[in-house]
Short mmCIF file of C-alpha atoms in Angstrom, two decimals:
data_model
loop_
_atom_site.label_atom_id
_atom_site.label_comp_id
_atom_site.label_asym_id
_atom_site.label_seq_id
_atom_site.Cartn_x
_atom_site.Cartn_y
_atom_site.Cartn_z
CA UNK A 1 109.68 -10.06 109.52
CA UNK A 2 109.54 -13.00 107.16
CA UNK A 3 106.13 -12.87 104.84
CA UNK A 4 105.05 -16.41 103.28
CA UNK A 5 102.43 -18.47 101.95
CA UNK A 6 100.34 -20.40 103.82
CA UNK A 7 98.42 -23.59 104.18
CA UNK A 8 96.40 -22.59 106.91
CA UNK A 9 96.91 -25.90 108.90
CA UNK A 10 98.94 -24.73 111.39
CA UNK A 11 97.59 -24.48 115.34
CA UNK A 12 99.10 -20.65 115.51
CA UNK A 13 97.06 -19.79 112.04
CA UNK A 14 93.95 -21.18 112.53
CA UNK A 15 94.10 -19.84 115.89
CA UNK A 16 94.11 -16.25 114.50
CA UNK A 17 91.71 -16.94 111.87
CA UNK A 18 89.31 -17.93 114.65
CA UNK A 19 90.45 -14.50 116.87
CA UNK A 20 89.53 -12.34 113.10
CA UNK A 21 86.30 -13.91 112.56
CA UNK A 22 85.47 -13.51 116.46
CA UNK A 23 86.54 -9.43 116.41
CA UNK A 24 84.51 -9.68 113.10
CA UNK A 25 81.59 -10.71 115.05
CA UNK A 26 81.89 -8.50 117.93
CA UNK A 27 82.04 -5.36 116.04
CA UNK A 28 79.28 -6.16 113.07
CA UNK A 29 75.99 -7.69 112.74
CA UNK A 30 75.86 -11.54 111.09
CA UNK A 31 74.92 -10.17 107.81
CA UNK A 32 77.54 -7.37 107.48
CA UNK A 33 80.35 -9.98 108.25
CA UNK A 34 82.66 -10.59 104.98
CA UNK A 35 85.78 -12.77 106.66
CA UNK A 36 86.52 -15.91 105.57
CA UNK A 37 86.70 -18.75 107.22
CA UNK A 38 89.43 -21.28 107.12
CA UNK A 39 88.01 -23.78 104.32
CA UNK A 40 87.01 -20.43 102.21
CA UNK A 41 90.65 -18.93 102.28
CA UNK A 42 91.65 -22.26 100.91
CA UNK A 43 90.25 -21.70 97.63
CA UNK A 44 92.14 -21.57 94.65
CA UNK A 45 91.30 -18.06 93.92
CA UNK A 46 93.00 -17.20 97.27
CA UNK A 47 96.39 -16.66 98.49
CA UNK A 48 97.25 -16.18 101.98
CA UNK A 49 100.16 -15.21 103.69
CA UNK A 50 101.10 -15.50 107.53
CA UNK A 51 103.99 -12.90 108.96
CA UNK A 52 106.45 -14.41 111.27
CA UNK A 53 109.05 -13.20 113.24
CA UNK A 54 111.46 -16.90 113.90
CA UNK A 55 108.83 -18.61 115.76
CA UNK A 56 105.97 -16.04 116.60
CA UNK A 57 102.97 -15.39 114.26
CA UNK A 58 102.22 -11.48 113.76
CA UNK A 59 100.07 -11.95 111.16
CA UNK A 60 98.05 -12.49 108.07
CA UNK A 61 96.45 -11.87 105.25
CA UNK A 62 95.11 -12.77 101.53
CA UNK A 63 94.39 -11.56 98.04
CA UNK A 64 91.84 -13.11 96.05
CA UNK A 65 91.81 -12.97 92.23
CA UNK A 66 88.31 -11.10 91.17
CA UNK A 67 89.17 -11.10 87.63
CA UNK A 68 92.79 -11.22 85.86
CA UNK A 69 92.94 -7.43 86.37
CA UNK A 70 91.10 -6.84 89.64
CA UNK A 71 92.20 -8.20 93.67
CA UNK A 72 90.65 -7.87 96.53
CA UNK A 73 92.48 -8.07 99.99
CA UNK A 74 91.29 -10.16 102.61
CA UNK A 75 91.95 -11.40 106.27
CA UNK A 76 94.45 -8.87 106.98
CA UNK A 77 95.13 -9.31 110.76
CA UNK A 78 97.46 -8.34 113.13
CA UNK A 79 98.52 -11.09 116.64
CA UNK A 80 97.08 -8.91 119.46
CA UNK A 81 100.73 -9.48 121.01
CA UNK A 82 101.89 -7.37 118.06
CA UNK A 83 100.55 -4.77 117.51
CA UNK A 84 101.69 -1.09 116.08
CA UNK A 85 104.73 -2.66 115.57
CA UNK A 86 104.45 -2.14 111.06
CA UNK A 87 103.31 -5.87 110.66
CA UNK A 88 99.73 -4.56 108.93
CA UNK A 89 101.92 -2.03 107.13
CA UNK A 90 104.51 -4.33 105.72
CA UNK A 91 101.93 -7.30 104.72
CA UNK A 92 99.74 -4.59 102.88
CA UNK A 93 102.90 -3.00 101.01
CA UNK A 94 103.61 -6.79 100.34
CA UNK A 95 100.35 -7.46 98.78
CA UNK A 96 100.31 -4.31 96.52
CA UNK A 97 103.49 -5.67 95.34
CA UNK A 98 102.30 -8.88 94.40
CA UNK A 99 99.09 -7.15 92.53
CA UNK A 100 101.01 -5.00 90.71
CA UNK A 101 103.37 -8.27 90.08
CA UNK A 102 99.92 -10.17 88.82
CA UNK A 103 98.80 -7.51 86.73
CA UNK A 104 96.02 -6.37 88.51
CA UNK A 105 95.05 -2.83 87.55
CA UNK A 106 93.23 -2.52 90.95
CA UNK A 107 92.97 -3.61 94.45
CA UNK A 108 89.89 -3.45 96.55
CA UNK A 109 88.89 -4.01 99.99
CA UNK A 110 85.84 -4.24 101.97
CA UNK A 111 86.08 -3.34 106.05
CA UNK A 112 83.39 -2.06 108.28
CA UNK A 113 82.38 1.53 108.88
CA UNK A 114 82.34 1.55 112.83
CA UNK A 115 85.16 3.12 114.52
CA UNK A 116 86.94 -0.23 115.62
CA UNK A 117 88.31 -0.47 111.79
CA UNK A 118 89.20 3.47 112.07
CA UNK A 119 93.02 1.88 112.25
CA UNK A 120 92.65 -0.11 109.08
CA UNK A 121 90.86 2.52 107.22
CA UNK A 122 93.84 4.90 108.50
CA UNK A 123 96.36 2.87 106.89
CA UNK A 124 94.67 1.85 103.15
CA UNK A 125 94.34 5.84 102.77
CA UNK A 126 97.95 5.89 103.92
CA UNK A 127 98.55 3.70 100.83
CA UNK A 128 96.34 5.63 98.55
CA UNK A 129 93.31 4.03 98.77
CA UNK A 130 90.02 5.76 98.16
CA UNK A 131 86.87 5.14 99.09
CA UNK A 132 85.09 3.46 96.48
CA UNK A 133 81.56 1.72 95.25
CA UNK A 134 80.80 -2.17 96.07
CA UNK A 135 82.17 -3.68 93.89
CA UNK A 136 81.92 -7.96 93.14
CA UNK A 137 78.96 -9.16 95.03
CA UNK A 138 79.07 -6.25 97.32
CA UNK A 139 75.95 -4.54 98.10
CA UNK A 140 75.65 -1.14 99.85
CA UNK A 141 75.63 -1.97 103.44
CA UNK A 142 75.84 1.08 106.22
CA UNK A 143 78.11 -1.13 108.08
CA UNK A 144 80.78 -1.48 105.38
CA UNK A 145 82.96 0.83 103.52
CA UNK A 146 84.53 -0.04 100.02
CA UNK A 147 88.05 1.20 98.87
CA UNK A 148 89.87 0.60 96.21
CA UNK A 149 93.60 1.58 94.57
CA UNK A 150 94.47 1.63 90.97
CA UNK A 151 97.49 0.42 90.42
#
């Protein structure tokens, strides 16, 4: 698996943007949707990686700068054609890696609460994370769940 940054103008990457903000709207109302769409992951505040394997996209995922001491992790999504195969697991270990390299004293997340994100929740405890207050411009929302990790 080869993890690097990305532009986000490739046909394969914007493709699977498109397929996370879709499952985003499938599985949570309009107003409980946090993904970002292509031009907002361009941002400066924003790094995004895509996962490859030589020519096949697994996935992706970012980490935007809150503060100089605080990320958040967004995007993270796995190809359909790849799942349970450790791309989510090796892309988050990645991004942890590249907090802690930042600075950042913590790392937060917001995902939704119904049981289609049971998987992701599953694997941020796996890394530590606990569940956690919004934080940024989070509000309390019965549809999403906060966590955060204190690195």
């Amino acid at each position: 698996m080869e993890i690097k940054i990305d532009d986000l103008t490739g046909h394969d990457v914007i493709k699977l943007v498109g397929e996370h903000l879709q499952g985003m709207g499938v599985h949570s109302p309009p107003e409980s949707i946090h993904a970002l769409n292509l031009e907002e992951l361009k941002k400066p505040d924003i790094t995004f990686w895509s996962v490859w394997e030589e020519e096949q996209l697994m996935g992706c995922g970012a980490l935007k700068e809150l503060d100089d001491q605080h990320g958040e992790i967004k995007s993270m999504r796995t190809s359909s054609l790849h799942l349970r195969k450790g791309v989510a697991r090796e892309l988050l270990g990645f991004i942890i890696a590249e907090a802690k390299r930042r600075g950042y004293r913590k790392l937060s997340l917001e995902t939704g609460s119904m049981d289609a994100f049971k998987p992701a929740r599953k694997l941020y405890t796996s890394f530590g994370f606990q569940y956690c207050k919004p934080f940024s411009d989070y509000k309390e929302d019965p549809n999403s769940l906060f966590m955060s990790l204190d690195l």
